[in-house]
N, CA, C and O atoms as a GROMACS GRO file, in nm:
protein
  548
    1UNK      N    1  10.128  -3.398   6.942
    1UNK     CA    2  10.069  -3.315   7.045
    1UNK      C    3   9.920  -3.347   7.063
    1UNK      O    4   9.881  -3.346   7.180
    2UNK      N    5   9.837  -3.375   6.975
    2UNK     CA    6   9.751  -3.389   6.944
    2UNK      C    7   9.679  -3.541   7.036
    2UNK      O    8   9.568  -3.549   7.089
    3UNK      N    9   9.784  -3.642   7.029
    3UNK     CA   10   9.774  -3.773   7.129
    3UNK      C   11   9.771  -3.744   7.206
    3UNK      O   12   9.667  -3.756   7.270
    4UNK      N   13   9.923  -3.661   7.277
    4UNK     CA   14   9.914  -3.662   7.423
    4UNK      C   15   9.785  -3.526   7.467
    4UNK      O   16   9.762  -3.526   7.588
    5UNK      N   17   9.736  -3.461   7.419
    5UNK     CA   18   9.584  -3.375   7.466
    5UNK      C   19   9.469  -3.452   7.471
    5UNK      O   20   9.378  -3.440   7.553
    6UNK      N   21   9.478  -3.543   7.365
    6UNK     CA   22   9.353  -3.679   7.386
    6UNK      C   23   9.352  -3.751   7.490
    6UNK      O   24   9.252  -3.777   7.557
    7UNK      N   25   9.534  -3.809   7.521
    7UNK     CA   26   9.526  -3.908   7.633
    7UNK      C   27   9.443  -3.816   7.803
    7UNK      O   28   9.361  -3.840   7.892
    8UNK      N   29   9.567  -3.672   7.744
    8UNK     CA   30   9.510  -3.587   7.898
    8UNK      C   31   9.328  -3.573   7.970
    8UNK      O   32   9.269  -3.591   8.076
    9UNK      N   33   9.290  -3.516   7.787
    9UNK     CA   34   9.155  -3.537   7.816
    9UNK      C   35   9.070  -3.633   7.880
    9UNK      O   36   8.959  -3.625   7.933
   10UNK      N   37   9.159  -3.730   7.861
   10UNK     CA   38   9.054  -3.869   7.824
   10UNK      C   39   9.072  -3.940   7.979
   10UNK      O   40   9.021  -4.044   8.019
   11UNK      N   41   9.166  -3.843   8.052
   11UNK     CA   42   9.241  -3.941   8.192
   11UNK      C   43   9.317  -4.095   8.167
   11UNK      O   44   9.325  -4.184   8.252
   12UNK      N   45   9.365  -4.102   8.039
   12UNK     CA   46   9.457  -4.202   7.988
   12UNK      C   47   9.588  -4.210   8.002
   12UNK      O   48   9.651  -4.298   7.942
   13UNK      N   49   9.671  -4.082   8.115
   13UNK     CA   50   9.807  -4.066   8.100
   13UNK      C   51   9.847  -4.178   8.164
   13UNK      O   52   9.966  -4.207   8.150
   14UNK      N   53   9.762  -4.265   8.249
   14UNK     CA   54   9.837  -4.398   8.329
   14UNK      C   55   9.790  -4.543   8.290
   14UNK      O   56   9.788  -4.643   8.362
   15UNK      N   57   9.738  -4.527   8.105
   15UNK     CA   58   9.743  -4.607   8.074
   15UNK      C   59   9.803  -4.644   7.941
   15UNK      O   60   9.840  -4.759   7.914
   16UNK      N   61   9.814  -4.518   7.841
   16UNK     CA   62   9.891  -4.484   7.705
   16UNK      C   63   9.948  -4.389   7.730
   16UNK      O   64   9.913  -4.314   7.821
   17UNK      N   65  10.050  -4.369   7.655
   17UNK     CA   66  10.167  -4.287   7.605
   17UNK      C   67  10.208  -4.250   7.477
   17UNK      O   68  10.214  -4.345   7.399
   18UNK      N   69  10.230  -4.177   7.445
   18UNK     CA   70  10.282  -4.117   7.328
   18UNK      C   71  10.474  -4.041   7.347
   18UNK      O   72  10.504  -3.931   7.393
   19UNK      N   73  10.545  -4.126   7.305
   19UNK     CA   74  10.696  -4.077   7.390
   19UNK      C   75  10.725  -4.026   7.268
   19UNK      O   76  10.719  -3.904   7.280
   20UNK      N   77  10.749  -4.052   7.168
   20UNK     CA   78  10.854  -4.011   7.060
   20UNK      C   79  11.009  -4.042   7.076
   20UNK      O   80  11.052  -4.144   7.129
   21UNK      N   81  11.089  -3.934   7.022
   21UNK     CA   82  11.172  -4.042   7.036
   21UNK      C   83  11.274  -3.976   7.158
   21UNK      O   84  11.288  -3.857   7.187
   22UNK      N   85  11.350  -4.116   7.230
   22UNK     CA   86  11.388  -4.114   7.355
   22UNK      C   87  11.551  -4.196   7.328
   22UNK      O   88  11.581  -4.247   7.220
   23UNK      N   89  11.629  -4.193   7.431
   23UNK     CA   90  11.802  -4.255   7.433
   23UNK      C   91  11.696  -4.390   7.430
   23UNK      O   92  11.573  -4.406   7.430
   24UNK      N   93  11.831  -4.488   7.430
   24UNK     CA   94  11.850  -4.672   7.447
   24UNK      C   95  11.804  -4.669   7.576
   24UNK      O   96  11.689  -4.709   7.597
   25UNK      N   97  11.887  -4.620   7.688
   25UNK     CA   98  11.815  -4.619   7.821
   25UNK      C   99  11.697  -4.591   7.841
   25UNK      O  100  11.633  -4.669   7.912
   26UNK      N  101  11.631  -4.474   7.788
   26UNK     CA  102  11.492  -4.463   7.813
   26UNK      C  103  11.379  -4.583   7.759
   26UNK      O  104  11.279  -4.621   7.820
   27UNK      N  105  11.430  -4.632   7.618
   27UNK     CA  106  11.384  -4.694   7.551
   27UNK      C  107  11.394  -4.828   7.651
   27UNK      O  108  11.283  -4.874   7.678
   28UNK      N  109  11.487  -4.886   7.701
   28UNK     CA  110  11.488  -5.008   7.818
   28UNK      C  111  11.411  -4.972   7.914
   28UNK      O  112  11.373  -5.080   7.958
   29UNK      N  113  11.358  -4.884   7.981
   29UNK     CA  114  11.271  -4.888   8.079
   29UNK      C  115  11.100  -4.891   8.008
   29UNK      O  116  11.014  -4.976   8.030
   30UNK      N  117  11.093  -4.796   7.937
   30UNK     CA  118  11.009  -4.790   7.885
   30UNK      C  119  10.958  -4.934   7.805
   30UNK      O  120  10.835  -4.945   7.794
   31UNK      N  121  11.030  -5.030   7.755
   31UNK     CA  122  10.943  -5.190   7.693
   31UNK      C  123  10.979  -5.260   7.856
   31UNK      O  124  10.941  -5.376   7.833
   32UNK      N  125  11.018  -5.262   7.973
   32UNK     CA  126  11.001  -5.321   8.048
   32UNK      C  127  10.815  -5.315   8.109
   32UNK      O  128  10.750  -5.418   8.124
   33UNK      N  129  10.790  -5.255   8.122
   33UNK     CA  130  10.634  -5.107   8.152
   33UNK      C  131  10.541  -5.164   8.093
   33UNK      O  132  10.429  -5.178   8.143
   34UNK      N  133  10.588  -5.222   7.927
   34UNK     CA  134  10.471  -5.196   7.786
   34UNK      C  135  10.403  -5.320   7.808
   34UNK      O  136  10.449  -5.426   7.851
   35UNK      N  137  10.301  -5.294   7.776
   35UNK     CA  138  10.230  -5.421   7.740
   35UNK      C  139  10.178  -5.444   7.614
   35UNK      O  140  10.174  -5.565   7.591
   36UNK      N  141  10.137  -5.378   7.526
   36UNK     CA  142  10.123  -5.394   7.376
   36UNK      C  143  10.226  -5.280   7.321
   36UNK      O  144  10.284  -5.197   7.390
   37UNK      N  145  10.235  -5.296   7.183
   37UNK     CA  146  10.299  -5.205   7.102
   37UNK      C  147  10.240  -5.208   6.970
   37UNK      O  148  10.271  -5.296   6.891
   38UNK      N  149  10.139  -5.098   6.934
   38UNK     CA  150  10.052  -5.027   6.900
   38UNK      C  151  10.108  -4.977   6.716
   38UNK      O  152  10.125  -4.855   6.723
   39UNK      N  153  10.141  -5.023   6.568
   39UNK     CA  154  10.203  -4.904   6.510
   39UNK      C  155  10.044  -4.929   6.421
   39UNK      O  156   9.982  -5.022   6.370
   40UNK      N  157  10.033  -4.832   6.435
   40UNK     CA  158   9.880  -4.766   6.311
   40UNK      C  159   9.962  -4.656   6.204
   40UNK      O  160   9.942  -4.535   6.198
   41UNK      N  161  10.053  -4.731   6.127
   41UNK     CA  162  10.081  -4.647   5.976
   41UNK      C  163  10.049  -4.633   5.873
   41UNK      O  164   9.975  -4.728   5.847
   42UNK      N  165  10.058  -4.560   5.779
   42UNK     CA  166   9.974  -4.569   5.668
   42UNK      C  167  10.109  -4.612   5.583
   42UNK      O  168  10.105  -4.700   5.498
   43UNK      N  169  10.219  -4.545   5.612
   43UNK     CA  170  10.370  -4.549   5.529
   43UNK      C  171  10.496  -4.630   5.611
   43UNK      O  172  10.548  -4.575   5.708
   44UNK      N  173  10.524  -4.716   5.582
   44UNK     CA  174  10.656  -4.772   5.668
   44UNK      C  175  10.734  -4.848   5.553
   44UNK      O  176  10.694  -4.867   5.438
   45UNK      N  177  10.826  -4.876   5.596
   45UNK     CA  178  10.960  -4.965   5.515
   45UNK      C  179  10.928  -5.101   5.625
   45UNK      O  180  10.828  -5.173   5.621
   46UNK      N  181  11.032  -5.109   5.712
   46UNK     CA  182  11.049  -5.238   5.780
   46UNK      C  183  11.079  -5.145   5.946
   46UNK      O  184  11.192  -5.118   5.987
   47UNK      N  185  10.998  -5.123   5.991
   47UNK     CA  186  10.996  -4.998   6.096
   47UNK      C  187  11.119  -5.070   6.188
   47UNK      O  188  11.131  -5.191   6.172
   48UNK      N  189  11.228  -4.991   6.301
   48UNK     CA  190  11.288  -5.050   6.358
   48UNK      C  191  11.236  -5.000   6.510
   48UNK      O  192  11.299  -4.985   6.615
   49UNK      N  193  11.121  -4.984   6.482
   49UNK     CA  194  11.031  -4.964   6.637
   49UNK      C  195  10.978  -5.081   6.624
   49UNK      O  196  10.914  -5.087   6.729
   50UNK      N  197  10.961  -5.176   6.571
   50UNK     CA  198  10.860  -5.265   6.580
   50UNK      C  199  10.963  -5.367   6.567
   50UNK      O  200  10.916  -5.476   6.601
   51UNK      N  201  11.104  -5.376   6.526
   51UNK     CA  202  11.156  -5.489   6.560
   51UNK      C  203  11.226  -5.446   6.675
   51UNK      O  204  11.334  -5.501   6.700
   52UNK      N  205  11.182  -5.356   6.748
   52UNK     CA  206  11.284  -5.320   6.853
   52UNK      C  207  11.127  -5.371   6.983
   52UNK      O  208  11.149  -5.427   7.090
   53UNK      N  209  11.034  -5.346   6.951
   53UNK     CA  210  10.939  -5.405   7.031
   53UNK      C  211  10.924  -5.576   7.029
   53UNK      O  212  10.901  -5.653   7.122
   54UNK      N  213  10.946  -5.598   6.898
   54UNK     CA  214  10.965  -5.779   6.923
   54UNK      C  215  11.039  -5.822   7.007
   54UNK      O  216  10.995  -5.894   7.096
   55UNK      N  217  11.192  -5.781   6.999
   55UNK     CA  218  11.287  -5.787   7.032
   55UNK      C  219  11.255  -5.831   7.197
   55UNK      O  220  11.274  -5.933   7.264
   56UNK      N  221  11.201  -5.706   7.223
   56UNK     CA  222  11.144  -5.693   7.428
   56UNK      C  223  11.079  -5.773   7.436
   56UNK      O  224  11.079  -5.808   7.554
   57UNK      N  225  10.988  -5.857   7.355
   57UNK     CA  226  10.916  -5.972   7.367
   57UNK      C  227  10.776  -5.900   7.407
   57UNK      O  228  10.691  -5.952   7.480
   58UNK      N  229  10.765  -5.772   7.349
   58UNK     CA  230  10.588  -5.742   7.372
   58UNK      C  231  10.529  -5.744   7.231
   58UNK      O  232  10.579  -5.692   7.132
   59UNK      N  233  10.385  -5.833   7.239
   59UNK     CA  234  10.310  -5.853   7.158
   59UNK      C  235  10.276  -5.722   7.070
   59UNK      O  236  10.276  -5.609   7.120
   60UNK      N  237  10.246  -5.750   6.921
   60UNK     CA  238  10.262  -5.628   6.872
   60UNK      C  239  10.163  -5.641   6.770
   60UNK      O  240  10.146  -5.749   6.714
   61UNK      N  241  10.080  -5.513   6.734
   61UNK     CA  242   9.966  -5.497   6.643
   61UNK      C  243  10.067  -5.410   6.533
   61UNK      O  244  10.179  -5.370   6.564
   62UNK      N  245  10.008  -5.393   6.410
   62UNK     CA  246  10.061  -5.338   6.333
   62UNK      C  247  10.001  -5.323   6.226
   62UNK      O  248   9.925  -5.416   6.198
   63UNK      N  249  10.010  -5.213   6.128
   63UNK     CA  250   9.960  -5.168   5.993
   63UNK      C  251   9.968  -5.258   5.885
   63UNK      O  252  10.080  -5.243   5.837
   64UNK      N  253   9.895  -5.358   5.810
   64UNK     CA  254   9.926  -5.443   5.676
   64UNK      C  255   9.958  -5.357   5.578
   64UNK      O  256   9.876  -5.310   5.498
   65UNK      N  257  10.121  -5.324   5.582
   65UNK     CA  258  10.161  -5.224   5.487
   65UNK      C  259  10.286  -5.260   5.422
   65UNK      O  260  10.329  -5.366   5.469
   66UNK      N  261  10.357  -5.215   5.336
   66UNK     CA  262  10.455  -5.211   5.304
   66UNK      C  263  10.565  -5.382   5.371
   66UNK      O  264  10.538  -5.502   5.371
   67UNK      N  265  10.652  -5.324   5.403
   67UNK     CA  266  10.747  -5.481   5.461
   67UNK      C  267  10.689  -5.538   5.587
   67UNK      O  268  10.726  -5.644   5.638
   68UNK      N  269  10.587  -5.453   5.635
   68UNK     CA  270  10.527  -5.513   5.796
   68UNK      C  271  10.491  -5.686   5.763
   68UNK      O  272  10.533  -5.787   5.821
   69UNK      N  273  10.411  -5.674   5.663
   69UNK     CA  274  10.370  -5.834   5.641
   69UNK      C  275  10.477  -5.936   5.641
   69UNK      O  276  10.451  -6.045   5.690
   70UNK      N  277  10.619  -5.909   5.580
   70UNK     CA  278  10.737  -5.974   5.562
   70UNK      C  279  10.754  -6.043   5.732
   70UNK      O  280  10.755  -6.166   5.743
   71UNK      N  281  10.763  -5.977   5.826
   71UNK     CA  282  10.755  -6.006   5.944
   71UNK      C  283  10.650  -6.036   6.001
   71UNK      O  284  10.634  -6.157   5.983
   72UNK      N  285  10.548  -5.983   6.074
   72UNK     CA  286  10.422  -6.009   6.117
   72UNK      C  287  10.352  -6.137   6.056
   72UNK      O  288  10.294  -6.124   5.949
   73UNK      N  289  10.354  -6.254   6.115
   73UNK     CA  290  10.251  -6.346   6.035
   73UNK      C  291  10.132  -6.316   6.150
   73UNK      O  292  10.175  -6.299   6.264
   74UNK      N  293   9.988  -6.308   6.131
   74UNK     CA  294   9.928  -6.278   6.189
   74UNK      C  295   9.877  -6.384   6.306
   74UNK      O  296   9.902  -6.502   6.279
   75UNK      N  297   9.825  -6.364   6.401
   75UNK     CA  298   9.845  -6.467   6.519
   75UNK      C  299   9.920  -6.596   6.597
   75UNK      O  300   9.902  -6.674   6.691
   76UNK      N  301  10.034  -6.557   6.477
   76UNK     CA  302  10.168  -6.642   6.528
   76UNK      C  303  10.254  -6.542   6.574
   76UNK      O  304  10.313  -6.592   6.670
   77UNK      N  305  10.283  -6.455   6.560
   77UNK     CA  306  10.409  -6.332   6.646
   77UNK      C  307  10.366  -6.189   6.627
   77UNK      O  308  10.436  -6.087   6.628
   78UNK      N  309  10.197  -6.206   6.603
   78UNK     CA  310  10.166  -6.033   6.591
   78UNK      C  311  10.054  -6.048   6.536
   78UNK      O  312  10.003  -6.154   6.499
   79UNK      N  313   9.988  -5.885   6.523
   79UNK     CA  314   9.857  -5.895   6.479
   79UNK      C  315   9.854  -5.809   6.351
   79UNK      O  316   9.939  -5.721   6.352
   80UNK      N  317   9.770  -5.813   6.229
   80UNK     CA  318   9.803  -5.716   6.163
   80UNK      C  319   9.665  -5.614   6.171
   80UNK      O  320   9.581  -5.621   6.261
   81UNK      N  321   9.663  -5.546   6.090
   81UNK     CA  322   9.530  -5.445   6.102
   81UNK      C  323   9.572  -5.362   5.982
   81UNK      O  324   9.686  -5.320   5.962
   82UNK      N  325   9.431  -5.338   5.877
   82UNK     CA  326   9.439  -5.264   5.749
   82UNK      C  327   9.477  -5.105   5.806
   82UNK      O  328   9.402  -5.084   5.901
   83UNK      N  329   9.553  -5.003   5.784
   83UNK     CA  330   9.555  -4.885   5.766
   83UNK      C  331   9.440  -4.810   5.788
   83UNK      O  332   9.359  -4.810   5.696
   84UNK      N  333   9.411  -4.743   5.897
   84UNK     CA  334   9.299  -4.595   5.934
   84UNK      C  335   9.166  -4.714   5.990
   84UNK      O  336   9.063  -4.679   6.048
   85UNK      N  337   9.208  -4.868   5.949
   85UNK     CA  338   9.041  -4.951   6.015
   85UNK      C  339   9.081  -4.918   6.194
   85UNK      O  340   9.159  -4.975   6.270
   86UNK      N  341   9.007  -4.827   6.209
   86UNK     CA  342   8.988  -4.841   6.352
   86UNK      C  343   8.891  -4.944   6.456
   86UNK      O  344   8.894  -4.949   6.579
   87UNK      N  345   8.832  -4.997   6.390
   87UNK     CA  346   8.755  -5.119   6.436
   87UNK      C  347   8.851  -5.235   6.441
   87UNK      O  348   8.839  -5.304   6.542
   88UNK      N  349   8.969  -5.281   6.332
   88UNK     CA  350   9.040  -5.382   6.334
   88UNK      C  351   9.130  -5.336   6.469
   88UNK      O  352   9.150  -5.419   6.558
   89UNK      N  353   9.183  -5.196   6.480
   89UNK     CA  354   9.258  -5.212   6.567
   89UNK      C  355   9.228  -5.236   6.748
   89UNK      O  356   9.289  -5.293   6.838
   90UNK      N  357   9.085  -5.151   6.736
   90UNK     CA  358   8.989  -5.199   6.848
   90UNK      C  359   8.981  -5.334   6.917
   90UNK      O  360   9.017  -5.366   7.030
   91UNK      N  361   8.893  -5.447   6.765
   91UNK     CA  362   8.943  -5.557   6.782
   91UNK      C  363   9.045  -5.643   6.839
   91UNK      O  364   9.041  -5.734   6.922
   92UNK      N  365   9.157  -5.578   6.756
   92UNK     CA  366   9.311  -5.660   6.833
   92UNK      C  367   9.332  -5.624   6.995
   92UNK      O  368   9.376  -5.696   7.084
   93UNK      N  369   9.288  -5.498   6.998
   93UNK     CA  370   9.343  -5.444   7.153
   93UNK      C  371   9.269  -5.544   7.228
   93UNK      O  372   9.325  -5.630   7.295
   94UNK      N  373   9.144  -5.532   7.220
   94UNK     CA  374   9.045  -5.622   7.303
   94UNK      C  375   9.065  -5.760   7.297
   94UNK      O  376   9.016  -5.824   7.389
   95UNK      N  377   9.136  -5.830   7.194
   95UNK     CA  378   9.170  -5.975   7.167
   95UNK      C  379   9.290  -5.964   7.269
   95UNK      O  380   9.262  -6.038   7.364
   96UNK      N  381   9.400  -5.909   7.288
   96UNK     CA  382   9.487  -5.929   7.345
   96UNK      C  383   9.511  -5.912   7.468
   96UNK      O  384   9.592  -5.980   7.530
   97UNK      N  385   9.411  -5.772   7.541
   97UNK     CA  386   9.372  -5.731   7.675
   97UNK      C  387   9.281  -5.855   7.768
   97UNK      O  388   9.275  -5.862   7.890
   98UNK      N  389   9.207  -5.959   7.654
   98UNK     CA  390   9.084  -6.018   7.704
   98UNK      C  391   9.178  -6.107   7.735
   98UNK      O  392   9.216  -6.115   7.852
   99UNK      N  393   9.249  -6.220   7.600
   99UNK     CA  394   9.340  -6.341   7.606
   99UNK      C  395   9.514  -6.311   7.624
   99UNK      O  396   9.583  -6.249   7.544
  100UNK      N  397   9.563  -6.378   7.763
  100UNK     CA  398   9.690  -6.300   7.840
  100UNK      C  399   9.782  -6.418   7.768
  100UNK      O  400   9.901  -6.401   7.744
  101UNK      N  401   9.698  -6.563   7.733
  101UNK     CA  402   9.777  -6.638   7.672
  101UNK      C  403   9.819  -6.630   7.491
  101UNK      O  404   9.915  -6.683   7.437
  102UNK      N  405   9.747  -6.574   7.449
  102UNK     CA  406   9.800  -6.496   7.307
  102UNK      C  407   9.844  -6.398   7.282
  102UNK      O  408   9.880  -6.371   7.167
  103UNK      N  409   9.857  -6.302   7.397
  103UNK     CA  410   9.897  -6.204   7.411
  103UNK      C  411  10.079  -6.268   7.453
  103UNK      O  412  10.184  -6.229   7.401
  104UNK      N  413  10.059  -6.378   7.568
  104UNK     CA  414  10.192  -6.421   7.580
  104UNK      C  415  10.262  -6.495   7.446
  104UNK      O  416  10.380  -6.481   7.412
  105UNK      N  417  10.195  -6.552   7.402
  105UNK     CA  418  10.275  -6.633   7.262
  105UNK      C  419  10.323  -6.537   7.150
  105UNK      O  420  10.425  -6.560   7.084
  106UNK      N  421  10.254  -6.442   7.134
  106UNK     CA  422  10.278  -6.349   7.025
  106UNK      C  423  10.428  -6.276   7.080
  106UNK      O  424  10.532  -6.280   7.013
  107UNK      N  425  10.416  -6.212   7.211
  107UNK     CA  426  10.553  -6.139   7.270
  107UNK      C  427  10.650  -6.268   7.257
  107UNK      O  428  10.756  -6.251   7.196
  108UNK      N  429  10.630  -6.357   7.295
  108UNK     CA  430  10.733  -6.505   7.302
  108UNK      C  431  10.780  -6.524   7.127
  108UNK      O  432  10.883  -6.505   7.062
  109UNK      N  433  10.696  -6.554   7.110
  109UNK     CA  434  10.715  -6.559   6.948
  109UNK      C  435  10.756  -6.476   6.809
  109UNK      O  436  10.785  -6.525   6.700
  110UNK      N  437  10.749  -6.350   6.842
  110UNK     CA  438  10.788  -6.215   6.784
  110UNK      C  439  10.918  -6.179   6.800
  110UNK      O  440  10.996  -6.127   6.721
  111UNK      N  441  10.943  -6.239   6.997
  111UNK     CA  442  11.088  -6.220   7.028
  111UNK      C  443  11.136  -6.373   6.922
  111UNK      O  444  11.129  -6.339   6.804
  112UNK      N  445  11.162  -6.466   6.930
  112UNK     CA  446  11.204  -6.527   6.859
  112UNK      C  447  11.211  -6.527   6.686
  112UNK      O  448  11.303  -6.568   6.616
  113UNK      N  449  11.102  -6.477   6.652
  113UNK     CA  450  11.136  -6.388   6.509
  113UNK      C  451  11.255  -6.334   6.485
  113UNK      O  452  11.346  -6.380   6.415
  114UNK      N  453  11.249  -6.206   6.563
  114UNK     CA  454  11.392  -6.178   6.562
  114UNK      C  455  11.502  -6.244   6.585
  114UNK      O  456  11.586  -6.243   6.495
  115UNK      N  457  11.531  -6.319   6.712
  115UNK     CA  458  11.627  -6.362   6.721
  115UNK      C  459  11.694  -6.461   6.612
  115UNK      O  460  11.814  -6.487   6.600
  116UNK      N  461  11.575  -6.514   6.526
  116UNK     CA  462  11.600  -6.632   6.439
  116UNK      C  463  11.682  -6.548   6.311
  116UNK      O  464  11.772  -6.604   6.249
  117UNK      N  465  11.641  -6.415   6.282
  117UNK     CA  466  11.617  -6.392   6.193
  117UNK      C  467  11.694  -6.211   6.154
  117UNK      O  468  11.724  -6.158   6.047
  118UNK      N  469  11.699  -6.176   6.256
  118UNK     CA  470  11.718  -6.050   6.267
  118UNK      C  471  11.844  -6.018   6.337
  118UNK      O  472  11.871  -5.903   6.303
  119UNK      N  473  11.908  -6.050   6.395
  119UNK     CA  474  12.009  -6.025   6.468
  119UNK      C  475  12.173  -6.005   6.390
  119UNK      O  476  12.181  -6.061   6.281
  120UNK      N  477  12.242  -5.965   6.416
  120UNK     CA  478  12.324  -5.933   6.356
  120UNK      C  479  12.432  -6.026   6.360
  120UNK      O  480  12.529  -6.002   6.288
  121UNK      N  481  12.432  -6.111   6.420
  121UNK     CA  482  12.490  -6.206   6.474
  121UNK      C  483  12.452  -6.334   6.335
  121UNK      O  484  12.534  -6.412   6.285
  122UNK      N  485  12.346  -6.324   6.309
  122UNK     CA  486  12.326  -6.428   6.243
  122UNK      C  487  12.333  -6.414   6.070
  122UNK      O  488  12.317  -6.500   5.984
  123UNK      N  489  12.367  -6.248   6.057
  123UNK     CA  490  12.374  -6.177   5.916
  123UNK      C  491  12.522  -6.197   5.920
  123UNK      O  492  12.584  -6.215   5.815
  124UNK      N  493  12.592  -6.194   6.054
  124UNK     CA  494  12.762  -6.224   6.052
  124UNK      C  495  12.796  -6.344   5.985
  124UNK      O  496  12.880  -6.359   5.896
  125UNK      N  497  12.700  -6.452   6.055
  125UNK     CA  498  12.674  -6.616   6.041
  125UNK      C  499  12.715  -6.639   5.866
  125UNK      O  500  12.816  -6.681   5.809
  126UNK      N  501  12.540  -6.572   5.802
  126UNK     CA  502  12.530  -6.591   5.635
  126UNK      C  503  12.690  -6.549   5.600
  126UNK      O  504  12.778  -6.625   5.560
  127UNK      N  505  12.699  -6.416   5.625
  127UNK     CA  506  12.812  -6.375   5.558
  127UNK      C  507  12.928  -6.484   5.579
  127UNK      O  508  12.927  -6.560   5.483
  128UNK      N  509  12.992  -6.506   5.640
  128UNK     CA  510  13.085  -6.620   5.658
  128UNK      C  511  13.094  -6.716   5.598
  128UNK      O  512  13.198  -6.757   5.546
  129UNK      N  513  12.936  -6.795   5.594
  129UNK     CA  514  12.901  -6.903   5.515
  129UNK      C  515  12.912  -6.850   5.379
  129UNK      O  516  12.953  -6.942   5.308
  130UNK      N  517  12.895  -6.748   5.313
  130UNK     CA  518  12.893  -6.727   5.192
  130UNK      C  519  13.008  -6.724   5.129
  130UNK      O  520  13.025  -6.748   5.010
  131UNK      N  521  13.134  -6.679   5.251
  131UNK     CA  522  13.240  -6.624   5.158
  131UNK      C  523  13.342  -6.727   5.197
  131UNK      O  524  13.441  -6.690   5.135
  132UNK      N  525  13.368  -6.814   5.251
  132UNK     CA  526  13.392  -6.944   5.283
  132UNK      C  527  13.345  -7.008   5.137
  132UNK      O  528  13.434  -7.027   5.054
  133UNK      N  529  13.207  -7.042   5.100
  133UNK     CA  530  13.214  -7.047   5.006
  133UNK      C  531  13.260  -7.102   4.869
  133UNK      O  532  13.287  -7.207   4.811
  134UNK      N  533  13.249  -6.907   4.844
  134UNK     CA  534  13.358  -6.935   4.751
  134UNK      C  535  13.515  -6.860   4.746
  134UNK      O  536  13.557  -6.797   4.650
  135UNK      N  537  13.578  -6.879   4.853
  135UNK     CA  538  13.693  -6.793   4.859
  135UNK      C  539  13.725  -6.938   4.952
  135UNK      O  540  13.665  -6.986   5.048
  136UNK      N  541  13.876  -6.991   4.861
  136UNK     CA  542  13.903  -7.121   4.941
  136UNK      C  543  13.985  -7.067   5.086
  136UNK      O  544  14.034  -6.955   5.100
  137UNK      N  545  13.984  -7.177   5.188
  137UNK     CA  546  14.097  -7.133   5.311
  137UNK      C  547  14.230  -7.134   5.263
  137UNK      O  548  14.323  -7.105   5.338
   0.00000   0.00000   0.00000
């Protein structure tokens, strides 16, 4: 509540958002729209907002926390930023708002993260290969 009274204040409703959480459909219109994807956490696992933003192919800043680093290499498919540094995240916004071509490689490249790596399709893949294996035909 607290975001969206800042954004109101601030005359930011037509440029940030604060949605929470929304259906698959909403969620498809909404990364068509996005242009960065923003997570400033202090606590995460392997967030599935942020592989769901790769995924859309928008460039993505993120917290150096927990499994974020596992994914995020920094200026190859994302940006990272220490926890509560609001100057780092400043930084990134303005690196990515200024340069449209790192801003494009990172969304290009983040989406391919996933796809290489993340998809379920390709956890089907391992599995097969594994049990093939050792379980003869």
């Amino acid at each position: 509540d607290k975001v969206k009274v800042f954004l109101k204040e601030k005359n930011l409703m037509h440029r940030a958002a604060h949605i929470g959480w929304c259906t698959k459909e909403q969620l498809d219109q909404i990364y068509k729209k996005t242009m960065l994807f923003i997570l400033p956490s202090y606590h995460e696992g392997l967030p599935m907002s942020l592989l769901e933003a790769m995924y859309a192919g928008i460039p993505c800043i993120a917290s150096n926390i927990d499994g974020i680093p596992e994914l995020i290499q920094p200026g190859i498919n994302g940006l990272l930023v220490e926890p509560g540094n609001i100057e780092q995240i400043k930084t990134s916004l303005l690196q990515l708002t200024e340069n449209k071509e790192l801003c494009k490689k990172l969304g290009r490249d983040g989406y391919q993260t996933i796809v290489q790596n993340f998809l379920i399709q390709k956890h089907i893949e391992t599995l097969e290969m594994l049990y093939s294996g050792i379980h003869p035909d």
